[in-house]
Short mmCIF file of C-alpha atoms and ligand atoms in Angstrom, two decimals:
data_model
loop_
_atom_site.label_atom_id
_atom_site.label_comp_id
_atom_site.label_asym_id
_atom_site.label_seq_id
_atom_site.Cartn_x
_atom_site.Cartn_y
_atom_site.Cartn_z
CA MET F 1 -16.62 9.17 -8.06
CA ALA F 2 -15.09 12.43 -7.40
CA LEU F 3 -14.27 13.38 -3.98
CA GLY F 4 -16.85 16.27 -3.47
CA ALA F 5 -19.60 14.33 -5.16
CA ALA F 6 -18.97 11.42 -2.92
CA LEU F 7 -18.70 13.72 0.39
CA GLY F 8 -21.70 15.48 -0.44
CA VAL F 9 -19.93 19.01 -0.90
CA SER F 10 -22.15 20.65 -3.57
CA GLY F 11 -20.95 23.39 -6.56
CA CYS F 12 -22.89 26.29 -4.17
CA GLY F 13 -20.45 25.72 -1.71
CA ASP F 14 -17.39 25.70 -3.98
CA ASP F 15 -17.39 29.60 -4.58
CA THR F 16 -14.20 30.89 -5.87
CA VAL F 17 -13.33 34.63 -4.59
CA GLU F 18 -10.64 37.27 -5.04
CA PRO F 19 -8.31 37.28 -1.74
CA GLY F 20 -8.97 40.31 -0.03
CA GLU F 21 -13.18 40.42 -1.50
CA VAL F 22 -16.36 39.18 0.48
CA GLU F 23 -16.22 35.20 0.61
CA ALA F 24 -19.41 34.58 -1.43
CA GLY F 25 -21.50 31.96 0.21
CA THR F 26 -20.27 33.22 3.59
CA ALA F 27 -21.46 36.70 3.21
CA GLU F 28 -25.08 36.15 4.73
CA LEU F 29 -24.15 33.95 7.28
CA GLY F 30 -24.69 34.52 10.88
CA GLY F 31 -21.58 35.32 13.25
CA PRO F 32 -18.93 33.09 14.41
CA ALA F 33 -20.84 30.00 16.23
CA ARG F 34 -21.50 30.38 19.70
CA GLY F 35 -21.13 27.77 22.82
CA ILE F 36 -19.21 25.62 20.94
CA SER F 37 -15.52 24.80 20.25
CA ILE F 38 -13.66 23.50 17.13
CA THR F 39 -10.74 20.76 18.75
CA ASP F 40 -8.63 18.80 16.50
CA VAL F 41 -7.99 20.00 12.67
CA GLU F 42 -7.06 16.50 10.43
CA VAL F 43 -6.08 16.43 6.77
CA ASN F 44 -6.29 13.17 5.97
CA GLN F 45 -4.83 11.49 2.84
CA GLY F 46 -5.29 7.89 3.99
CA ALA F 47 -3.20 8.24 7.29
CA GLY F 48 -4.78 10.92 9.52
CA VAL F 49 -2.66 13.68 10.45
CA VAL F 50 -3.48 16.08 12.98
CA VAL F 51 -2.42 19.58 11.39
CA ALA F 52 -4.13 21.45 15.14
CA THR F 53 -5.39 20.86 18.26
CA ALA F 54 -6.80 23.11 20.90
CA GLU F 55 -3.93 22.88 23.31
CA ASP F 56 -1.57 23.10 21.05
CA GLY F 57 -2.52 25.18 18.09
CA TRP F 58 -1.09 25.10 14.64
CA LEU F 59 1.43 21.99 14.58
CA ASP F 60 4.88 22.60 13.20
CA LEU F 61 5.77 19.96 10.83
CA GLU F 62 8.11 18.29 13.25
CA ALA F 63 5.24 18.10 15.86
CA ARG F 64 3.18 16.07 13.20
CA ASN F 65 2.40 12.10 13.45
CA ALA F 66 3.13 11.67 9.66
CA ARG F 67 3.86 13.92 6.19
CA LEU F 68 1.12 14.65 3.60
CA ILE F 69 2.14 14.67 0.37
CA HIS F 70 1.39 17.09 -2.72
CA GLY F 71 -0.84 16.23 -5.79
CA ARG F 72 -3.23 13.76 -3.52
CA ASP F 73 -6.99 14.48 -2.77
CA SER F 74 -7.44 15.13 0.82
CA LEU F 75 -9.98 15.23 3.39
CA VAL F 76 -10.04 18.19 5.69
CA ARG F 77 -11.99 18.39 8.62
CA PHE F 78 -12.66 19.33 12.16
CA GLN F 79 -14.24 17.97 15.85
CA VAL F 80 -16.87 20.22 17.94
CA VAL F 81 -17.01 20.33 21.34
CA LEU F 82 -20.13 21.64 23.01
CA ASP F 83 -18.96 24.25 25.91
CA ASP F 84 -22.35 23.52 27.90
CA PRO F 85 -23.94 20.28 26.55
CA ALA F 86 -27.23 21.51 29.24
CA GLY F 87 -27.25 24.66 27.80
CA TRP F 88 -27.05 24.01 23.92
CA ILE F 89 -29.40 25.00 21.70
CA PRO F 90 -29.48 22.41 18.68
CA ARG F 91 -29.11 24.33 15.47
CA SER F 92 -27.46 24.28 12.00
CA LEU F 93 -23.83 25.86 11.78
CA THR F 94 -21.83 26.15 8.84
CA GLY F 95 -18.37 24.74 8.82
CA VAL F 96 -16.15 27.39 6.01
CA LEU F 97 -12.82 25.80 4.84
CA ARG F 98 -10.69 28.54 3.02
CA ILE F 99 -8.00 27.46 0.55
CA GLU F 100 -5.31 29.35 -0.50
CA VAL F 101 -3.36 28.37 -2.83
CA PRO F 102 -0.29 30.00 -4.14
CA GLY F 103 -1.02 32.30 -7.48
CA GLN F 104 -4.53 30.84 -7.56
CA PRO F 105 -7.78 32.18 -6.54
CA THR F 106 -9.21 32.03 -2.75
CA VAL F 107 -11.46 28.88 -2.49
CA VAL F 108 -14.06 28.84 -0.01
CA ARG F 109 -15.41 25.87 0.84
CA THR F 110 -19.09 25.42 3.14
CA ARG F 111 -21.13 22.77 5.20
CA ASP F 112 -24.17 22.62 6.60
CA PHE F 113 -24.60 20.30 9.75
CA VAL F 114 -27.42 20.48 12.38
CA VAL F 115 -25.34 20.05 15.71
CA GLU F 116 -27.08 18.18 18.68
CA GLN F 117 -23.96 17.48 20.42
CA ASP F 118 -20.49 16.66 20.46
CA SER F 119 -18.90 15.29 16.83
CA ASP F 120 -17.95 11.83 16.45
CA PRO F 121 -14.81 11.35 14.47
CA ARG F 122 -15.84 7.66 13.41
CA ASP F 123 -18.80 9.12 11.79
CA LEU F 124 -18.30 11.45 8.79
CA ASP F 125 -22.12 12.33 8.96
CA GLU F 126 -21.75 13.43 12.31
CA GLN F 127 -18.45 16.12 11.81
CA PHE F 128 -17.79 18.86 9.55
CA TYR F 129 -15.25 17.95 6.41
CA PHE F 130 -14.17 19.26 2.74
CA PRO F 131 -12.47 17.88 0.33
CA LEU F 132 -9.43 19.52 -1.04
CA TYR F 133 -8.27 18.09 -4.57
CA ALA F 134 -4.92 17.01 -5.90
CA ASP F 135 -4.60 20.35 -7.66
CA GLU F 136 -4.98 22.14 -4.72
CA ALA F 137 -2.64 20.07 -2.80
CA LEU F 138 0.58 22.20 -3.40
CA PRO F 139 3.73 22.73 -0.86
CA GLY F 140 2.67 26.25 -0.57
CA THR F 141 -0.78 25.85 0.10
CA LYS F 142 -2.49 27.36 3.33
CA ILE F 143 -5.96 26.57 4.67
CA HIS F 144 -8.11 28.42 7.57
CA VAL F 145 -11.49 26.75 8.96
CA GLU F 146 -14.24 28.42 10.61
CA LEU F 147 -17.61 27.52 12.41
CA ARG F 148 -20.03 29.98 11.93
CA GLU F 149 -24.01 30.35 12.75
CA THR F 150 -26.03 29.37 9.93
CA ASP F 151 -29.19 31.70 10.47
CA ALA F 152 -28.23 34.94 11.99
CA SER F 153 -31.78 35.53 13.15
CA VAL F 154 -31.53 32.58 15.78
CA ASP F 155 -30.82 34.13 19.25
CA VAL F 156 -28.02 32.66 20.63
CA SER F 157 -27.26 35.75 22.84
CA ALA F 158 -27.21 33.63 26.07
CA LEU F 159 -24.30 30.92 24.64
CA GLY F 160 -20.64 32.04 25.20
CA GLN F 161 -18.01 32.72 22.24
CA GLY F 162 -15.76 29.45 22.02
CA ARG F 163 -12.87 28.94 19.75
CA THR F 164 -14.47 28.87 16.31
CA GLN F 165 -11.40 30.03 14.13
CA VAL F 166 -8.08 28.17 13.36
CA PRO F 167 -5.61 29.41 13.20
CA ALA F 168 -7.35 31.68 15.70
CA ASN F 169 -6.12 34.80 14.18
CA GLY F 170 -8.24 34.43 11.20
CA GLU F 171 -4.98 33.68 8.83
CA ALA F 172 -4.28 30.68 6.81
CA ALA F 173 -1.66 28.46 7.73
CA THR F 174 0.63 26.44 5.89
CA VAL F 175 -0.91 22.98 5.41
CA GLY F 176 2.49 21.29 4.88
CA PHE F 177 2.63 19.24 1.67
CA GLY F 178 5.79 18.10 0.77
CA ASP F 179 7.52 18.59 -2.44
CA VAL F 180 8.50 15.04 -3.11
CA ASP F 181 6.88 13.09 -6.27
CA LEU F 182 5.92 9.68 -5.21
CA GLU F 183 5.02 6.85 -7.63
CA MET F 184 4.78 3.17 -7.53
CA ASP F 185 5.18 1.01 -11.06
CA ILE F 186 3.94 -2.16 -11.36
CA VAL F 187 3.74 -5.06 -13.49
CA ILE F 188 1.35 -7.57 -13.20
CA VAL F 189 2.30 -10.63 -14.91
CA PRO F 190 -0.27 -13.27 -15.12
CA VAL F 191 -0.03 -17.24 -14.90
CA HIS F 192 -1.10 -19.76 -17.18
CA TYR F 193 -2.28 -22.51 -14.98
CA THR F 194 -2.10 -25.42 -17.15
CA TYR F 195 -2.58 -28.09 -14.97
CA PHE F 196 -6.38 -27.37 -15.46
CA ASP F 197 -8.06 -28.68 -18.49
CA PRO F 198 -8.74 -25.78 -19.91
CA PRO F 199 -5.84 -24.29 -18.31
CA ARG F 200 -6.85 -21.03 -15.75
CA VAL F 201 -6.10 -17.73 -16.61
CA PRO F 202 -6.82 -14.68 -13.80
CA ASP F 203 -9.45 -13.04 -15.78
CA ILE F 204 -8.73 -9.66 -14.54
CA THR F 205 -10.76 -6.83 -16.12
CA ASP F 206 -10.30 -3.61 -16.42
CA GLU F 207 -12.74 -2.62 -13.03
CA ASP F 208 -10.30 -5.55 -11.76
CA LEU F 209 -7.32 -3.74 -12.50
CA GLU F 210 -9.02 -0.46 -11.40
CA LEU F 211 -9.71 -2.12 -8.02
CA LEU F 212 -6.28 -3.29 -7.77
CA ARG F 213 -4.76 0.52 -8.62
CA GLU F 214 -6.93 2.13 -5.88
CA GLY F 215 -6.39 -0.46 -3.32
CA MET F 216 -2.45 0.58 -3.79
CA LEU F 217 -3.55 4.29 -3.81
CA GLN F 218 -5.39 4.41 -1.36
CA GLN F 219 -2.96 3.08 1.65
CA ASN F 220 0.36 4.42 -0.21
CA PRO F 221 1.54 8.04 0.03
CA VAL F 222 1.73 8.11 -3.53
CA GLN F 223 0.34 10.94 -6.28
CA ALA F 224 0.24 7.68 -8.83
CA VAL F 225 0.08 3.58 -9.11
CA ASN F 226 1.09 2.84 -12.68
CA ILE F 227 0.19 -0.70 -13.31
CA THR F 228 1.04 -2.70 -16.82
CA VAL F 229 -0.23 -6.35 -17.63
CA ARG F 230 2.67 -8.34 -19.01
CA ASP F 231 1.73 -9.62 -22.24
CA GLU F 232 3.81 -12.92 -21.83
CA PRO F 233 2.32 -15.09 -18.72
CA ILE F 234 4.32 -17.89 -16.62
CA ILE F 235 3.24 -21.07 -17.96
CA TYR F 236 2.44 -22.84 -14.93
CA SER F 237 2.09 -26.73 -15.79
CA GLN F 238 2.61 -28.57 -12.34
CA GLN F 239 0.24 -28.68 -9.53
CA ILE F 240 0.82 -25.54 -7.38
CA THR F 241 1.29 -26.76 -3.84
CA ASP F 242 3.45 -23.68 -2.50
CA LEU F 243 3.04 -20.32 -4.12
CA GLY F 244 6.84 -19.77 -3.36
CA THR F 245 7.60 -21.64 -6.52
CA LEU F 246 6.09 -18.78 -8.34
CA LEU F 247 8.77 -16.17 -7.09
CA PRO F 248 11.76 -17.31 -8.88
CA MET F 249 9.91 -17.47 -12.57
CA THR F 250 8.60 -14.20 -11.74
CA ARG F 251 11.82 -13.38 -10.82
CA GLN F 252 12.80 -14.60 -14.23
CA ALA F 253 10.33 -12.66 -15.94
CA ARG F 254 11.81 -9.21 -13.94
CA ILE F 255 15.15 -10.29 -15.65
CA ALA F 256 14.28 -11.46 -19.21
CA ASP F 257 12.57 -7.60 -19.34
CA GLY F 258 15.19 -5.79 -18.06
CA ALA F 259 13.28 -4.07 -15.68
CA PRO F 260 14.89 -0.93 -13.68
CA PRO F 261 15.05 -1.71 -10.01
CA HIS F 262 12.70 0.28 -9.05
CA VAL F 263 9.68 -1.95 -10.75
CA TYR F 264 7.54 -4.17 -8.82
CA TYR F 265 6.59 -7.07 -10.35
CA HIS F 266 3.49 -9.24 -9.29
CA ALA F 267 2.23 -12.65 -10.45
CA MET F 268 -1.71 -13.39 -10.43
CA ILE F 269 -2.67 -16.74 -10.54
CA ASP F 270 -6.23 -18.17 -10.59
CA VAL F 271 -6.10 -21.85 -8.69
CA ASN F 272 -9.99 -21.95 -8.92
CA GLY F 273 -9.76 -21.14 -5.04
CA SER F 274 -8.66 -18.12 -2.74
CA ALA F 275 -5.39 -19.88 -1.45
CA VAL F 276 -2.52 -21.97 -2.27
CA ASN F 277 -2.61 -24.36 1.29
CA ASP F 278 -3.99 -21.54 3.18
CA VAL F 279 -1.47 -18.99 1.51
CA ALA F 280 -3.26 -16.09 -0.82
CA GLY F 281 -0.05 -14.18 -1.42
CA ILE F 282 3.53 -14.18 -1.22
CA ALA F 283 7.02 -12.12 -1.33
CA TRP F 284 10.43 -11.91 -0.69
CA LEU F 285 11.33 -9.12 2.25
CA THR F 286 12.79 -6.75 -0.36
CA GLY F 287 16.08 -4.13 1.03
CA ALA F 288 16.57 -1.21 0.30
CA THR F 289 19.18 -1.23 -2.68
CA GLN F 290 18.88 -1.36 -6.40
CA GLU F 291 20.78 -4.94 -6.14
CA ASP F 292 17.81 -5.98 -4.51
CA GLY F 293 15.63 -5.11 -7.34
CA ASP F 294 15.22 -8.68 -8.98
CA LEU F 295 13.70 -9.20 -5.13
CA ARG F 296 10.75 -6.66 -5.79
CA SER F 297 8.55 -9.87 -6.97
CA ALA F 298 5.50 -11.37 -5.34
CA ALA F 299 2.91 -13.50 -5.96
CA THR F 300 -0.95 -13.40 -5.37
CA VAL F 301 -3.75 -16.25 -5.85
CA PHE F 302 -6.33 -13.87 -7.83
CA HIS F 303 -9.63 -15.01 -6.83
CA LYS F 304 -13.09 -13.83 -7.40
CA ARG F 305 -15.86 -15.55 -5.48
CA ILE F 306 -18.61 -16.52 -7.62
CA ILE F 307 -22.23 -17.11 -5.92
CA PRO F 308 -24.03 -19.46 -7.97
CA ALA F 309 -27.85 -18.64 -9.30
CA ASP F 310 -30.27 -20.05 -7.07
CA PRO F 311 -32.06 -22.98 -9.10
CA GLU F 312 -35.36 -22.67 -7.32
CA ASP F 313 -35.56 -19.10 -9.30
CA PRO F 314 -35.28 -18.63 -12.56
CA GLU F 315 -35.01 -14.90 -12.36
CA SER F 316 -32.00 -15.25 -10.62
CA GLU F 317 -28.32 -15.09 -12.01
CA GLU F 318 -24.56 -15.90 -11.60
CA VAL F 319 -23.10 -13.30 -9.21
CA ILE F 320 -19.39 -13.05 -9.62
CA GLN F 321 -17.91 -10.71 -6.92
CA PRO F 322 -14.95 -8.33 -6.67
CA PRO F 323 -11.75 -9.65 -6.17
CA SER F 324 -11.58 -7.78 -2.83
CA ASN F 325 -9.47 -10.16 -1.02
CA THR F 326 -7.00 -10.51 -3.87
CA VAL F 327 -6.40 -6.73 -3.12
CA SER F 328 -5.86 -6.59 0.08
CA THR F 329 -3.44 -9.43 -0.63
CA TRP F 330 -1.55 -7.69 -2.66
CA VAL F 331 -1.38 -4.66 -0.93
CA HIS F 332 0.17 -6.49 1.81
CA GLU F 333 2.71 -8.72 -0.18
CA VAL F 334 3.48 -5.39 -2.10
CA GLY F 335 3.98 -3.87 1.55
CA HIS F 336 6.55 -7.05 2.11
CA ASN F 337 8.62 -6.05 -1.13
CA GLN F 338 8.64 -2.87 0.17
CA GLY F 339 10.46 -4.29 3.40
CA PHE F 340 7.63 -4.55 5.82
CA ARG F 341 7.31 -7.02 8.28
CA HIS F 342 4.43 -8.28 9.73
CA VAL F 343 2.48 -6.57 12.65
CA GLU F 344 1.43 -8.51 15.57
CA CYS F 345 -2.55 -8.26 16.21
CA GLN F 346 -4.59 -10.54 18.68
CA GLY F 347 -5.60 -13.94 17.80
CA ALA F 348 -3.75 -13.96 14.51
CA THR F 349 -0.70 -16.50 13.63
CA SER F 350 1.61 -14.03 11.95
CA ALA F 351 5.14 -14.41 12.50
CA ASN F 352 8.27 -12.13 11.91
CA ASN F 353 6.31 -9.59 13.58
CA ASP F 354 7.82 -5.94 13.83
CA PRO F 355 8.63 -5.40 17.32
CA SER F 356 8.66 -1.27 16.65
CA TYR F 357 5.14 -1.04 15.97
CA PRO F 358 4.06 1.56 18.38
CA TYR F 359 0.44 0.80 18.83
CA GLU F 360 -0.78 -2.17 20.93
CA ASP F 361 -2.49 -5.29 19.24
CA GLY F 362 -1.75 -3.83 15.92
CA LYS F 363 -4.41 -1.53 15.89
CA LEU F 364 -4.33 1.42 13.78
CA GLY F 365 -3.58 4.42 16.62
CA ILE F 366 -5.24 6.82 14.13
CA TYR F 367 -7.92 7.47 12.11
CA GLY F 368 -7.55 6.28 8.27
CA PHE F 369 -10.05 7.22 5.68
CA GLY F 370 -10.03 6.09 1.94
CA ILE F 371 -9.74 8.86 -0.82
CA ARG F 372 -11.27 6.45 -3.33
CA ASN F 373 -13.76 4.34 -1.21
CA PHE F 374 -14.67 7.31 1.37
CA ARG F 375 -14.83 4.84 4.67
CA ILE F 376 -13.57 6.33 7.82
CA PHE F 377 -10.87 3.65 9.85
CA ALA F 378 -11.17 4.26 13.61
CA PRO F 379 -7.77 3.86 15.76
CA SER F 380 -8.87 1.26 18.14
CA ALA F 381 -11.60 -0.75 15.63
CA SER F 382 -8.89 -0.92 12.72
CA HIS F 383 -5.81 -2.87 12.14
CA ASP F 384 -2.65 -2.36 10.34
CA TYR F 385 -2.40 -3.79 6.76
CA MET F 386 0.74 -5.65 7.57
CA SER F 387 -1.26 -7.83 10.21
CA TYR F 388 -3.50 -10.42 9.95
CA CYS F 389 -6.24 -8.67 11.05
CA GLY F 390 -9.30 -7.91 9.96
CA ASN F 391 -10.40 -4.34 8.97
CA ALA F 392 -7.01 -3.81 7.87
CA TRP F 393 -5.82 -0.39 6.68
CA VAL F 394 -2.57 2.01 6.67
CA SER F 395 -1.62 3.07 9.83
CA ASP F 396 0.55 6.27 10.04
CA TRP F 397 3.60 3.91 11.09
CA THR F 398 3.53 2.28 7.51
CA TRP F 399 2.60 5.31 5.99
CA GLU F 400 5.96 7.12 6.85
CA LYS F 401 7.80 3.65 6.36
CA ALA F 402 6.18 3.39 3.02
CA HIS F 403 6.98 7.25 1.80
CA GLU F 404 10.90 6.29 2.62
CA ARG F 405 10.67 2.93 0.06
CA VAL F 406 9.09 4.79 -2.38
CA GLU F 407 10.62 8.53 -2.24
CA LEU F 408 13.78 6.22 -3.01
CA LEU F 409 12.38 3.77 -5.79
CA THR F 410 10.55 7.09 -7.46
CA GLY F 411 14.36 8.76 -7.22
CA TRP F 412 15.95 5.77 -9.17
CA GLY F 413 12.75 5.68 -11.79
CA THR F 414 13.28 9.42 -12.47
CA ALA F 415 17.19 8.86 -12.53
CA ALA F 416 17.25 6.41 -14.99
CA PRO F 417 16.19 6.60 -18.62
CA PRO F 418 12.81 4.18 -18.05
CA SER F 419 12.97 2.68 -21.75
CA GLY F 420 15.25 1.68 -24.71
CA PRO F 421 15.40 2.30 -27.93
CA ASP F 422 12.17 -0.19 -28.87
CA GLY F 423 10.18 0.73 -25.59
CA ALA F 424 11.83 -1.91 -23.72
CA LEU F 425 12.22 -1.40 -20.32
CA THR F 426 16.31 -1.35 -19.66
CA ILE F 427 18.28 -1.47 -16.56
CA GLU F 428 21.49 0.14 -15.45
CA PRO F 429 24.17 -1.62 -17.56
CA SER F 430 26.55 -1.19 -14.18
CA LEU F 431 23.89 -3.22 -12.14
CA ALA F 432 23.17 -5.79 -15.43
CA SER F 433 27.05 -6.57 -15.56
CA GLN F 434 27.19 -7.55 -11.47
CA ARG F 435 24.73 -10.51 -12.14
CA GLU F 436 25.98 -13.88 -12.06
CA PRO F 437 24.97 -17.33 -12.96
CA ALA F 438 23.01 -18.36 -10.17
CA LEU F 439 20.92 -21.38 -8.47
CA ILE F 440 17.72 -20.52 -6.49
CA GLY F 441 16.10 -23.42 -4.57
CA VAL F 442 12.54 -22.88 -3.32
CA LEU F 443 12.41 -25.07 -0.01
CA SER F 444 8.81 -25.55 0.80
CA VAL F 445 7.16 -26.38 4.17
CA ASP F 446 6.28 -29.89 2.69
CA GLY F 447 10.28 -30.72 2.43
CA THR F 448 10.01 -30.22 -1.33
CA GLU F 449 12.73 -28.38 -3.08
CA THR F 450 12.13 -26.90 -6.42
CA TRP F 451 15.80 -25.56 -8.31
CA THR F 452 16.21 -23.52 -10.66
CA ALA F 453 19.17 -22.02 -12.65
CA MET F 454 19.08 -18.26 -13.23
CA PRO F 455 21.07 -15.39 -12.89
CA ALA F 456 21.38 -13.42 -9.54
CA PHE F 457 23.55 -10.31 -8.26
CA PRO F 458 26.49 -11.63 -5.99
CA VAL F 459 25.42 -11.79 -2.20
CA VAL F 460 26.00 -8.26 -1.22
CA THR F 461 25.13 -8.46 2.72
CA PRO F 462 27.03 -11.30 4.65
CA ALA F 463 24.29 -10.85 7.36
CA SER F 464 21.82 -12.79 4.84
CA THR F 465 24.42 -15.47 4.25
CA SER F 466 24.41 -18.48 6.22
CA ALA F 467 27.61 -20.55 6.42
CA LEU F 468 25.82 -23.80 7.64
CA GLU F 469 23.97 -24.08 4.08
CA THR F 470 26.13 -25.16 1.01
CA VAL F 471 26.39 -26.22 -2.22
CA GLU F 472 28.71 -28.53 -3.36
CA PHE F 473 29.52 -29.13 -7.04
CA TRP F 474 30.73 -32.64 -7.75
CA ALA F 475 32.12 -34.01 -11.27
CA ASP F 476 33.13 -37.65 -11.66
CA GLY F 477 33.28 -38.23 -8.13
CA ALA F 478 35.69 -35.23 -7.13
CA LEU F 479 34.07 -31.83 -5.38
CA VAL F 480 35.11 -29.42 -7.79
CA ASP F 481 33.84 -26.38 -5.71
CA SER F 482 31.33 -25.37 -3.30
CA ALA F 483 29.36 -22.10 -2.35
CA VAL F 484 27.52 -20.82 0.61
CA ALA F 485 23.97 -19.94 0.43
CA GLU F 486 22.28 -16.50 0.51
CA VAL F 487 18.98 -17.76 2.87
CA ALA F 488 15.51 -15.91 3.17
CA THR F 489 12.64 -16.53 4.50
CA LEU F 490 9.74 -15.57 2.63
CA SER F 491 6.00 -13.42 3.54
CA ASP F 492 4.50 -16.78 4.65
CA ASP F 493 7.47 -17.13 7.51
CA ARG F 494 7.94 -20.95 6.43
CA THR F 495 9.08 -20.69 2.80
CA ARG F 496 12.63 -20.64 2.76
CA THR F 497 14.90 -19.61 -0.70
CA LEU F 498 18.81 -20.44 -1.28
CA THR F 499 20.60 -18.57 -4.02
CA VAL F 500 24.01 -19.89 -4.80
CA ILE F 501 26.15 -18.29 -7.14
CA ILE F 502 27.60 -21.10 -9.32
CA PRO F 503 31.61 -20.83 -8.36
CA PRO F 504 33.66 -19.94 -11.76
CA LYS F 505 34.91 -23.38 -11.43
CA ALA F 506 31.61 -24.97 -12.13
CA ARG F 507 30.20 -22.60 -14.81
CA VAL F 508 30.08 -24.92 -18.18
CA SER F 509 27.67 -23.49 -20.47
CA GLY F 510 26.06 -25.80 -22.89
CA ALA F 511 23.28 -27.84 -23.95
CA GLN F 512 23.01 -29.11 -20.12
CA GLY F 513 22.90 -25.62 -18.93
CA VAL F 514 25.16 -23.13 -16.88
CA ALA F 515 25.27 -25.69 -14.07
CA GLY F 516 25.31 -28.51 -16.52
CA GLY F 517 27.44 -31.98 -16.37
CA PHE F 518 27.78 -31.30 -12.06
CA GLU F 519 26.33 -33.46 -9.41
CA LEU F 520 24.76 -30.96 -6.89
CA VAL F 521 24.69 -31.70 -2.92
CA ARG F 522 23.07 -29.34 -0.69
CA GLN F 523 24.27 -29.59 2.81
CA ASP F 524 22.06 -28.00 5.34
CA ALA F 525 22.45 -26.41 8.47
CA GLN F 526 22.18 -30.38 10.25
CA GLY F 527 24.79 -31.36 8.31
CA GLN F 528 22.32 -33.17 6.24
CA ARG F 529 23.19 -33.96 2.73
CA ARG F 530 21.05 -34.38 -0.39
CA ALA F 531 20.70 -34.39 -4.02
CA VAL F 532 19.74 -30.95 -5.56
CA LEU F 533 17.80 -31.32 -8.93
CA LEU F 534 17.57 -28.58 -11.20
CA ASP F 535 13.86 -28.12 -12.94
ZN1 ZN Z 1 2.27 -11.37 4.52
#
């Protein structure tokens, strides 16, 4: 559905005129609306950005709560307040948005509306709003809004003259759409879960893919979200008890594909339920470097609720619901891959919360808007999507953090050639050559450990290593070498991963694999020693 159609903006309110010409569609209107004033003007691409207030007029970019981006559908809206509610004459007024795109004819959009009271920013039906389309959202685009009497014959001479134009001088002002290209590239890795007979494979339809794409698009400052589904699935044959055990496998797929550092890999598994031991998604908290590329891996349970047919009613049919919770989870898990920690909210049990979140109780703090689902999310009734609380949406705080990360990664994506000679994804040779043979262990909350041998980047941040966790390599009763583990806690705040670069003396290739022939012993922070068994 197009933004304009969904917002009830008809073609007749969308006239194009040459600059300086009388604006078609507004010529027959009455004069400036009387007895009423425009307050805030907001441009909303997901997280609302107030561009003008009654007190401060048009706001400079530095004075704004968040950035706007070019090439993205946007909602423009303004709120109104009655100068004197007791003396108000309820009647139709016409809101007018004038859009001046450099090098293009001026566009005028109007919306009529019977005004009975102050507008309610929580309710699109109770205010003046307009679409501004992606191809109109350019760095030089200017807008002007005004409020006119719809019917010139209504006598409103008893009402005073309020603030009915923004900017007040009648000239359009620069919206402030940025000039940065922002995209996300995500590869979905389906899991063939062969523990079940027949094996379960996530049934991701084109509609489901579109929901996943829109979910990510709506809550990230991007022009595009590019999703591909990997042809070759991951095979998982054991009963899965910790979703985190999928992460090394997803990372392995990522390495095998030679994916560039900016690409996200995301496993999707159907476990015939909504979660694995109450965990619906899991991810590494990923840093902002290219060397962290392998950690742009996550896993989400793909689940569509099935409502069975009513056995009493022969007419009824089984209903498969859209994977709404999966969409929310995957946005949240990719958020962890973007480096975001949790946001605390009342009554929820998230750990590793980010103390710098600015709004109380994980609330949104601003108005959210879905450019595809056309929903308004109120500042005090919605929570940031990195919280565990309901009615989740993107706050302006998370929007800004995402902007930083997406801008950085998009820069890598465009700087490096995206594909090799056969169309396969390639990695910068300088990065690939830094990979060393490694052991990666997933330490589940139930005490089980899953260890896999795979290449990894050498530990680059000393702060992330723990001298307390080591793995020793023994042969014939003698200690050959030991290595310090890089420790990470996954996004469920309980599963840990240990990464150990295999010391050169312990690198034996051959039938037994890269660490073959050695006895491996892990010594943990408490000094406990236990054997490490490779998968
Ligand atoms: Zn989380």
